[in-house]
Short mmCIF file of C-alpha atoms in Angstrom, two decimals:
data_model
loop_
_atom_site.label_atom_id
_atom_site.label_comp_id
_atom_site.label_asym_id
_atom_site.label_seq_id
_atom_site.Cartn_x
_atom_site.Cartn_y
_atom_site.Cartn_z
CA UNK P 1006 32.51 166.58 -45.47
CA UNK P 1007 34.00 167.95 -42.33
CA UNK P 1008 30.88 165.81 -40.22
CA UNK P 1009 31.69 162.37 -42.74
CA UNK P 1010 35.57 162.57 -42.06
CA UNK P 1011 34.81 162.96 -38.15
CA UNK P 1012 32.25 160.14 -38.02
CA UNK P 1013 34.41 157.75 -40.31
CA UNK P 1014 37.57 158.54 -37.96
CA UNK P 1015 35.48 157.38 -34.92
CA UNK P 1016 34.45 154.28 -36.31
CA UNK P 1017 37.79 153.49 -37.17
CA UNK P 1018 38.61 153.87 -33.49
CA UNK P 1019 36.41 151.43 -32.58
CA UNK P 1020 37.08 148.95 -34.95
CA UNK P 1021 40.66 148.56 -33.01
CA UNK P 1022 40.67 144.92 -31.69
CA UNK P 1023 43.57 146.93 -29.33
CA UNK P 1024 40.44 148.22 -27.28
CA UNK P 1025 39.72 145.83 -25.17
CA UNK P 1026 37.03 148.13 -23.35
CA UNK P 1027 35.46 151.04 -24.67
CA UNK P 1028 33.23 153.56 -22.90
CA UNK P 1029 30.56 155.77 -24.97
CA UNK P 1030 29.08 158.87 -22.83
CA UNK P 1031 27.03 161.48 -24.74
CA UNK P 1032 25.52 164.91 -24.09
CA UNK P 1033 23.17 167.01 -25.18
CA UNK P 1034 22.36 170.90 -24.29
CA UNK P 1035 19.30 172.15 -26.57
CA UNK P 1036 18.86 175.51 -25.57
CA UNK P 1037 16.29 178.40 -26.98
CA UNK P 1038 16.83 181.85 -26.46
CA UNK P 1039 15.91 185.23 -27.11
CA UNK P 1040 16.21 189.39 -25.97
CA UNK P 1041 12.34 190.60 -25.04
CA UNK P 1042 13.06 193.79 -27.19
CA UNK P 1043 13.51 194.20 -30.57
CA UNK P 1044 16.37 195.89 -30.58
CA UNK P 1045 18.06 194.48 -28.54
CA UNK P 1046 20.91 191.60 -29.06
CA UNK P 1047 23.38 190.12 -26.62
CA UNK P 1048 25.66 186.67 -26.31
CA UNK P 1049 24.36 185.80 -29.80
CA UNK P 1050 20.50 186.29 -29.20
CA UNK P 1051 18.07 188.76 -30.53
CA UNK P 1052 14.65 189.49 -30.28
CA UNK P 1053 13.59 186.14 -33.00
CA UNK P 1054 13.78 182.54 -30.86
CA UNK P 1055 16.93 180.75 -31.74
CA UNK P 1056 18.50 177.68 -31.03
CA UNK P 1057 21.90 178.06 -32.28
CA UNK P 1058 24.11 180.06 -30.23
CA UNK P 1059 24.35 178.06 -27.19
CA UNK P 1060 22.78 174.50 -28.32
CA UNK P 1061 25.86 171.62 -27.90
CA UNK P 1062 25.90 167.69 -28.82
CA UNK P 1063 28.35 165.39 -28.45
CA UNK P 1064 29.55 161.95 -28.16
CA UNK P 1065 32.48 161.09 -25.74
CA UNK P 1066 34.99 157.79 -26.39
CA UNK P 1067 37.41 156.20 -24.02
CA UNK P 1068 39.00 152.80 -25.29
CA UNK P 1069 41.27 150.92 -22.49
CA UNK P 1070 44.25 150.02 -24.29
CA UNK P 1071 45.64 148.03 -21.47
CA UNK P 1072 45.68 148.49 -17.69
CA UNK P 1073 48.04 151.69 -17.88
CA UNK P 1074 47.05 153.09 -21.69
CA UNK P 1075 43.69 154.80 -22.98
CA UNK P 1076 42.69 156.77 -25.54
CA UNK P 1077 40.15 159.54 -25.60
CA UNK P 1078 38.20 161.37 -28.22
CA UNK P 1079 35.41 163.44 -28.14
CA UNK P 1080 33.11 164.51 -30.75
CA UNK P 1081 30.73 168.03 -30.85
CA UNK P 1082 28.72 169.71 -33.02
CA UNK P 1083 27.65 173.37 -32.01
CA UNK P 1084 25.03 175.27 -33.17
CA UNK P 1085 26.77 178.10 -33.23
CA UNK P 1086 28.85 176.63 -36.13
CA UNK P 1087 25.86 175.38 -38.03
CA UNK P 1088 26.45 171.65 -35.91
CA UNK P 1089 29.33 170.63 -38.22
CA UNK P 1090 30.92 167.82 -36.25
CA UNK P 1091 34.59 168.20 -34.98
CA UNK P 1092 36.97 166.26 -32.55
CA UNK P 1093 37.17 168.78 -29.25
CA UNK P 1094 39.26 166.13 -27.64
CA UNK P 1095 41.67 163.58 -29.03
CA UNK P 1096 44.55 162.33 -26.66
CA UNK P 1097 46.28 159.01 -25.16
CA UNK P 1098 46.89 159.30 -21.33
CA UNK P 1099 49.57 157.10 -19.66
CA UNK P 1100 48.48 155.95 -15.61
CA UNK P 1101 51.98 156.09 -14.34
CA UNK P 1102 50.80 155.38 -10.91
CA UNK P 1103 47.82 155.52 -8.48
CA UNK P 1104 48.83 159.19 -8.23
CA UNK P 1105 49.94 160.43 -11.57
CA UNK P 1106 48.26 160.43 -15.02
CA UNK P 1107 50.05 161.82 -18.43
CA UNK P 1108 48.05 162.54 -21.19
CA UNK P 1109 49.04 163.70 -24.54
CA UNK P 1110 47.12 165.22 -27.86
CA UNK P 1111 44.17 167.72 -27.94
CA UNK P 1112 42.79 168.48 -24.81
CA UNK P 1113 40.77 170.24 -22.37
CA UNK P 1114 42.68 173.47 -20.50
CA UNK P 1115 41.96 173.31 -17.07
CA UNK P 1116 41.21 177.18 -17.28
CA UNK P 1117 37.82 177.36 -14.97
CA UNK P 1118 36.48 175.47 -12.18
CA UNK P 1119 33.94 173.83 -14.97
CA UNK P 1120 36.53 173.56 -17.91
CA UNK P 1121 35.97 169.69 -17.65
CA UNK P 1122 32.73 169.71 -18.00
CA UNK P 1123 31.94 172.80 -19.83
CA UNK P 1124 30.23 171.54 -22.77
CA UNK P 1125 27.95 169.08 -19.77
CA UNK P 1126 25.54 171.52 -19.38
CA UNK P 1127 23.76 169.56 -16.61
CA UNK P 1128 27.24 169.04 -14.46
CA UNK P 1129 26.13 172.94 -13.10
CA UNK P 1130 22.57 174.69 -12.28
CA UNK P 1131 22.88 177.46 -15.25
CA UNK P 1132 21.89 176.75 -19.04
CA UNK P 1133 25.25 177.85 -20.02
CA UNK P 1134 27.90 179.45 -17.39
CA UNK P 1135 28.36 183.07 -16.98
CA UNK P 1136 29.62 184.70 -19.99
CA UNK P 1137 31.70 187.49 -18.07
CA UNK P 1138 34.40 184.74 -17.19
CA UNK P 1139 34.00 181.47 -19.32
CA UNK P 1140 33.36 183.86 -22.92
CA UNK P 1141 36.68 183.48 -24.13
CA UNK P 1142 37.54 182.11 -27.40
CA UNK P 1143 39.46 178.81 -26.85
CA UNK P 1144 39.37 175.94 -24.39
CA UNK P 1145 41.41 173.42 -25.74
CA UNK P 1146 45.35 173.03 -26.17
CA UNK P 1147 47.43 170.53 -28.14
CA UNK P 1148 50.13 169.73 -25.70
CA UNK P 1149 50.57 167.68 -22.48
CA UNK P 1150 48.92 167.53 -19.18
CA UNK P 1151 50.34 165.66 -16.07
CA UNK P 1152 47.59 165.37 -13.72
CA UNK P 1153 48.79 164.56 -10.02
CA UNK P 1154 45.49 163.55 -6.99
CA UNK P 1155 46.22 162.49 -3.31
CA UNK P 1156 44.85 162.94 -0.20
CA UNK P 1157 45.89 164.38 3.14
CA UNK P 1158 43.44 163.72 6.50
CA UNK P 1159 39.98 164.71 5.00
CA UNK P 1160 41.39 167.04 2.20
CA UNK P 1161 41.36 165.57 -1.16
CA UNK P 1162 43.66 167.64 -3.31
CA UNK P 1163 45.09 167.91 -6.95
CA UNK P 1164 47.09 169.71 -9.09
CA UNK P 1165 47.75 169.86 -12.94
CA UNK P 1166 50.64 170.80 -15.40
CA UNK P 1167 49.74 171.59 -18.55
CA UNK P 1168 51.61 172.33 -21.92
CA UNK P 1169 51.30 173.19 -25.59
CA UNK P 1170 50.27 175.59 -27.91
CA UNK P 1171 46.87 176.78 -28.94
CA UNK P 1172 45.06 178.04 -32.31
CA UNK P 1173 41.81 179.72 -32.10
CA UNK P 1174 39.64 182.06 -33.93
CA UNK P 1175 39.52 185.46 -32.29
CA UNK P 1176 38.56 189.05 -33.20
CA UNK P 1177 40.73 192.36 -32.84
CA UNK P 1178 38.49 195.81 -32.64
CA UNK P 1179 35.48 193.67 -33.93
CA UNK P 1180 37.45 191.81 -37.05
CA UNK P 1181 37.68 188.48 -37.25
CA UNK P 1182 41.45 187.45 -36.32
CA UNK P 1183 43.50 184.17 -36.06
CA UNK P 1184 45.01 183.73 -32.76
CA UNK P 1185 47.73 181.48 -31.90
CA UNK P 1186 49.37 180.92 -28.32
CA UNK P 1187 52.89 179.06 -28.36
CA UNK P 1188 54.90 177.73 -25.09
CA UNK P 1189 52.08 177.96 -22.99
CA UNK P 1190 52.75 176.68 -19.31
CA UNK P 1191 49.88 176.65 -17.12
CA UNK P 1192 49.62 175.38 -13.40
CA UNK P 1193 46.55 174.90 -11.27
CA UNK P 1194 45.46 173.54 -7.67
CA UNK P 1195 42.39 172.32 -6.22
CA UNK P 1196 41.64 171.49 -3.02
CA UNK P 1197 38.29 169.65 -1.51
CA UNK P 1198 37.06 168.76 1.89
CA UNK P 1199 33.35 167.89 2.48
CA UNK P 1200 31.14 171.14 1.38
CA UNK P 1201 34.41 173.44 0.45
CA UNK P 1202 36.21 173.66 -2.32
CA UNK P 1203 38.77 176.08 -3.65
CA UNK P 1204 41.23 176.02 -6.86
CA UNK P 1205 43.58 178.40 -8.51
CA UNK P 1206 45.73 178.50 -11.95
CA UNK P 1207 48.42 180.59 -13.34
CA UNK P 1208 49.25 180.45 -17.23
CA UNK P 1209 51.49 182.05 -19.50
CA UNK P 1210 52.58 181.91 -23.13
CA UNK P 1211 53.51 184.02 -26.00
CA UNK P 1212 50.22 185.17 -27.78
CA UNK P 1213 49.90 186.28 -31.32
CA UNK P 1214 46.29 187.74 -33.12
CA UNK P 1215 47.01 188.25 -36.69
CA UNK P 1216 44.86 189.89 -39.05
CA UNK P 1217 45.49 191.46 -42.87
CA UNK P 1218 43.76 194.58 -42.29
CA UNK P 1219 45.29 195.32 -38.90
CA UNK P 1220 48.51 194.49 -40.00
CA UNK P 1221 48.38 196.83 -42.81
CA UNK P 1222 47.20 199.09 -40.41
CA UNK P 1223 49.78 198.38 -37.78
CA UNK P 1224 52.52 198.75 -40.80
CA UNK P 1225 51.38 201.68 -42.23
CA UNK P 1226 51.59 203.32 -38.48
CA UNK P 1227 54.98 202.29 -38.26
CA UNK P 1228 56.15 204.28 -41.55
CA UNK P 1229 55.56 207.36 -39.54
CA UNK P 1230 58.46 206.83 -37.81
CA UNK P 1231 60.76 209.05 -39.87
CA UNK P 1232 58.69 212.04 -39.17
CA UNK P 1233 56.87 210.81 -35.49
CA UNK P 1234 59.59 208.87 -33.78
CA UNK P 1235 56.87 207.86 -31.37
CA UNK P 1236 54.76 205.94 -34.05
CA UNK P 1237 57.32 203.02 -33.88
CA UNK P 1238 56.92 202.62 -30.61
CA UNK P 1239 53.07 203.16 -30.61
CA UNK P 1240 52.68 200.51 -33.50
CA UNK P 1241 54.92 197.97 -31.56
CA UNK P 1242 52.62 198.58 -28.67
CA UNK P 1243 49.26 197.82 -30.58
CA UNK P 1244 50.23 195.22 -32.53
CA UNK P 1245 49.87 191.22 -31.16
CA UNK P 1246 52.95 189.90 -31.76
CA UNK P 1247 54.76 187.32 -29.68
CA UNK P 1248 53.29 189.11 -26.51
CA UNK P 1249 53.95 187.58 -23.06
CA UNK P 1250 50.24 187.25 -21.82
CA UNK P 1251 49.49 186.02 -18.21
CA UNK P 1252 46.07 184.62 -16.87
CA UNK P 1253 45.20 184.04 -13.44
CA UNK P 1254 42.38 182.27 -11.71
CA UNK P 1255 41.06 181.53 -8.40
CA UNK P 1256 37.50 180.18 -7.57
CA UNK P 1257 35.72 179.03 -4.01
CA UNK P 1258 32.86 177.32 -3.29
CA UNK P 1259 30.60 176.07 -0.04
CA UNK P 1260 27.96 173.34 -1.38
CA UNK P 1261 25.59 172.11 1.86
CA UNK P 1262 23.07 170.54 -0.45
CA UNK P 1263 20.52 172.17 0.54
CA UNK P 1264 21.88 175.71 -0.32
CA UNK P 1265 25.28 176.72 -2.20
CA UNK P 1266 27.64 179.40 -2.64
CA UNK P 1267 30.67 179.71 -5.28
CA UNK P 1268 32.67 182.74 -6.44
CA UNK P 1269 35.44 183.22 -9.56
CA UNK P 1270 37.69 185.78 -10.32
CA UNK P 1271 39.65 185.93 -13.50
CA UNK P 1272 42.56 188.47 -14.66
CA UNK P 1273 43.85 188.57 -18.13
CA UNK P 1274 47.13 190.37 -19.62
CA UNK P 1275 49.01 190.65 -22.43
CA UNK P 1276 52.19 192.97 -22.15
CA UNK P 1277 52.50 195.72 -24.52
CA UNK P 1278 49.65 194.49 -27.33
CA UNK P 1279 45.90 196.21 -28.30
CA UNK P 1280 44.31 193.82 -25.99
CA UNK P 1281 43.46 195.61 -22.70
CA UNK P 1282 44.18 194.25 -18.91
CA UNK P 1283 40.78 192.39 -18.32
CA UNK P 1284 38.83 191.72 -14.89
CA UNK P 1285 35.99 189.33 -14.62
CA UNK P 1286 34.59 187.39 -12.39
CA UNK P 1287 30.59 186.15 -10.76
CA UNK P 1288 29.28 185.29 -7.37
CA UNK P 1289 26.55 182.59 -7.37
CA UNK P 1290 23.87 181.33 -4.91
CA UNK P 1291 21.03 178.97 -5.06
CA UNK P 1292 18.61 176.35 -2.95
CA UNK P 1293 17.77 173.42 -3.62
CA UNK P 1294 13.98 172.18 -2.74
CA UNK P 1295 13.80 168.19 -4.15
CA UNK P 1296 13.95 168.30 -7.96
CA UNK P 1297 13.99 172.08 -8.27
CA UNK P 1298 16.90 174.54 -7.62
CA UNK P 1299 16.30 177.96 -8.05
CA UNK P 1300 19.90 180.28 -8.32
CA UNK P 1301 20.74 183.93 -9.18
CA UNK P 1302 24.41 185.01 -10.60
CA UNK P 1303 25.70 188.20 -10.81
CA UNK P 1304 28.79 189.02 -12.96
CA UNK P 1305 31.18 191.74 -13.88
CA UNK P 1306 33.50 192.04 -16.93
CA UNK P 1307 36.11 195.04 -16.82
CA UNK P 1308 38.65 195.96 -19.44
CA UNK P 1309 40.96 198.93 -18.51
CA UNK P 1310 42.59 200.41 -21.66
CA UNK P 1311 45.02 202.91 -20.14
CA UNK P 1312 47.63 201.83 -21.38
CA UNK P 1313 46.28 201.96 -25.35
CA UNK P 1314 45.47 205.27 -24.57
CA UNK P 1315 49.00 206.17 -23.50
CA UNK P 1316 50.08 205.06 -26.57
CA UNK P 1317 47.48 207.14 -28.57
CA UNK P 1318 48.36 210.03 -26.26
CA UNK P 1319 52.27 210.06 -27.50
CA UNK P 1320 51.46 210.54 -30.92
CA UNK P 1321 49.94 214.20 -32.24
CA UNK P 1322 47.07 213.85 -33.82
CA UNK P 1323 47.84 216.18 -37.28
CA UNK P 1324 50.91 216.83 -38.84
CA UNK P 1325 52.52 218.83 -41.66
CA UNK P 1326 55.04 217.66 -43.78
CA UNK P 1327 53.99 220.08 -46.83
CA UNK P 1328 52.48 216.76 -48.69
CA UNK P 1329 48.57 216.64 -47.94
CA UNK P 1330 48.41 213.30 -48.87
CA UNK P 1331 50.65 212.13 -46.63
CA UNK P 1332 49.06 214.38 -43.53
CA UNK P 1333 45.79 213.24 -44.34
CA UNK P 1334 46.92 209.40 -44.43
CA UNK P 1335 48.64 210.23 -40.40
CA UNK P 1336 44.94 211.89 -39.63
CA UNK P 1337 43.21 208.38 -40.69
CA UNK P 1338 45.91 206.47 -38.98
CA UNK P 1339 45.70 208.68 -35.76
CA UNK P 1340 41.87 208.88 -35.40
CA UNK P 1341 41.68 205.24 -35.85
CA UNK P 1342 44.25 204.53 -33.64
CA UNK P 1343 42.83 206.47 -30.92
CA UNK P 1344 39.18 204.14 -31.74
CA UNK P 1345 40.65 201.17 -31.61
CA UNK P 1346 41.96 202.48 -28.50
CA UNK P 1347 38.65 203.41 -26.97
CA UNK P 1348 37.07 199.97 -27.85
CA UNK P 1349 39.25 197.78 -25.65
CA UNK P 1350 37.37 199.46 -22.67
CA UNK P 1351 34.74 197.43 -20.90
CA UNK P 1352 32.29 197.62 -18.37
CA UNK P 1353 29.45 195.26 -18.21
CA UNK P 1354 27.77 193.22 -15.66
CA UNK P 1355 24.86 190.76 -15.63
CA UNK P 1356 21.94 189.56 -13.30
CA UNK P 1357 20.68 185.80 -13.92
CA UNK P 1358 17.74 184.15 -12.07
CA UNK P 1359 17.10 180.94 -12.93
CA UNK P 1360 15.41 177.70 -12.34
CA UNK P 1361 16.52 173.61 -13.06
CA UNK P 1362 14.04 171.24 -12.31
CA UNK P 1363 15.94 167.50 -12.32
CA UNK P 1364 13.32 165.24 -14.04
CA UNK P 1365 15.43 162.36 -13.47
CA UNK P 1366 18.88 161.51 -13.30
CA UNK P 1367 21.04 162.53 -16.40
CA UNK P 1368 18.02 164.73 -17.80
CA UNK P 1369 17.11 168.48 -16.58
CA UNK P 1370 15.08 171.60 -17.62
CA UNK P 1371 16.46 175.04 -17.14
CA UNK P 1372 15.47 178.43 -17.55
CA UNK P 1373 17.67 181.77 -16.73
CA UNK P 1374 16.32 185.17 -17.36
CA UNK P 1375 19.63 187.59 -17.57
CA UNK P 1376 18.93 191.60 -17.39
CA UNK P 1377 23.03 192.64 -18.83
CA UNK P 1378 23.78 196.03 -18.56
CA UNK P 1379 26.72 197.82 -20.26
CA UNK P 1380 27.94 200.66 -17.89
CA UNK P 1381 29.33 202.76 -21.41
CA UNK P 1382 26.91 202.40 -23.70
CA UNK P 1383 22.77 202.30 -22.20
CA UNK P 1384 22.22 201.08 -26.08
CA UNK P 1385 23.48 197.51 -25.55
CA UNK P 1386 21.88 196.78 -22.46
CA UNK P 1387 19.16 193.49 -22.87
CA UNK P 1388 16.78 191.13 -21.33
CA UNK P 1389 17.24 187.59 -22.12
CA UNK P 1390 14.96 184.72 -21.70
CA UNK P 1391 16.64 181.27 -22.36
CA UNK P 1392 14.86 177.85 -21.90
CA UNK P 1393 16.74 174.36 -22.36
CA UNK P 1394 17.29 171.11 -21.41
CA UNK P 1395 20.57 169.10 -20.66
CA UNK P 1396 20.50 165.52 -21.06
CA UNK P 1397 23.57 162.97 -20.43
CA UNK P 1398 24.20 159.25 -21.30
#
């Protein structure tokens, strides 16, 4: 139903006689992948050949309404979510000069140096970027975006202003979660000249992650607080709940043709809330000999949870009130306080090798071989082979 409504929606779009010119680009990114152990599993792969966590299609459409005016929707269906088609992108933008473009509706956040093109597999050399840094769990933003491009000498520069509010699906401590961002304000920069490039953003907004079983949780901590004065404070601290949380990115990159170099750092932070301080970011290098362009990434993903310890650390881990119901409900509450604790800490990194080999233009094959490593736990650490192709129109 979901797929019908989409496709229906789109057609009515471009039954508009108000469209005087309409573009139609597609995409596709079929891409096979699998761990070379059995027991191992990583990025939504295992050890059986499967198409479904990274495959993407979809079907982009810009209608001029007049000389100032368009409209812009995009369609994709992911395998990850069985290919059920849904509208990524759906926004009017208003040319208010040569310089300055306002665009309204669901849109792309210019998070990464790729956002724009993330779902384009063949706009970069990997199958699908490194995990470490793009692996988060939303991308888009119903809001506004004021998009400002000029030049200076040989510098072509830009700058972007974007804001809204986002809903996403999200997990806390491995359980599925709703997660909802409101007043976000987010500000980037990009600068080009020849073979450099740099950019940087800065975003903030209240974040919220709710979930029935953590709540409960989070509530039943907060009882305490007649006996443990410290539980209040400890439950205020784990719980997601109109949060300031920060993000901060900066990315560089020296493209020659025939060999290239880029780099991006990410930080993540969400004051007083489960979700730990995070620190990722890859360095990236590859040649390129004709049609083929071998690369190798390597990436880090850090997560530091001091400060959920902290929190775990002010509260005692028994009690005795006389009623051993009630101390054994503070012993559950403590000990899985203290593991929800220990899992927001991360340390991970990733080698990929790969190859693309341009068959013509809009059309490549790829393969990346990533050996990920997980610096806390030997156990999760994987080999995986992934083979694709990435075809635009």
């Amino acid at each position: 139903m979901k797929t019908k409504i989409a496709l229906l929606s789109l057609a009515s779009a471009l039954a508009l006689p108000a469209f005087a010119d309409i573009q139609v680009n597609g995409f596709a990114n079929l891409i096979g992948g699998m761990t070379l152990d059995d027991d191992e599993s990583v990025y939504g792969y295992d050890s059986d050949f499967d198409f479904e966590p990274a495959s993407v299609f979809g079907l982009q459409v810009r209608g001029e309404v007049s000389d100032k005016l368009s409209a812009t929707a995009q369609l994709v269906g992911r395998g990850s979510e069985d290919y059920e088609v849904d509208f990524e992108w759906a926004y009017m933008t208003y040319a208010l000069n040569n310089n300055v473009n306002i665009s309204a509706g669901r849109l792309r956040m210019p998070l990464f140096k790729y956002s724009a093109s993330l779902d384009i597999g063949y706009s970069y050399h990997w199958l699908t970027p490194p995990d470490s840094v793009y692996g988060i769990d939303f991308n888009n933003i119903d809001g506004v975006r004021v998009d400002y491009t000029n030049y200076s000498g040989d510098w072509e520069y830009g700058s972007q202003l974007t804001m809204g509010k986002v809903k996403a699906d999200t997990t806390i401590s491995g359980t599925p979660a709703l997660l909802e961002l409101e007043n976000v304000v987010a500000l980037s920069f990009e600068a080009t000249r020849d073979w450099f490039s740099a950019r940087t953003l800065f975003a903030r907004g209240k974040t919220t992650a709710t979930n029935e079983e953590f709540d409960t949780f989070i509530g039943g901590m907060a009882q305490f607080g007649a006996v443990i004065p410290a539980a209040v404070t400890s439950a205020s601290g784990f719980s997601v709940d109109g949060d300031t949380g920060t993000f901060f990115e900066i990315a560089m990159d020296i493209d020659k043709y025939d060999w290239f170099v880029g780099a991006e750092y990410t930080h993540t932070q969400v004051d007083n809330a489960v979700i730990a301080d995070n620190d990722a970011w890859y360095v990236t290098a590859g040649m390129r000999f004709g049609k083929f362009t071998p690369h190798i990434t390597y990436e880090v993903e850090e997560a530091d949870n001091a400060n959920q310890l902290g929190l775990v650390s002010a509260l005692p881990s028994t009690i005795t009130t006389g009623d051993a119901a009630t101390d054994a409900t503070w012993a559950a509450i403590y000990q899985g306080a203290a593991g929800i604790a220990a899992q927001q800490k991360l340390e991970v990194s990733a080698v990929t090798v790969g190859l693309r080999y341009d068959v013509e233009p809009g059309f490549a094959v790829k393969t990346d071989v990533t050996w990920y490593s997980d610096d806390l736990n030997g156990a999760n650490d994987a080999t995986l082979l992934k083979v694709g192709v990435n075809y635009t129109f």
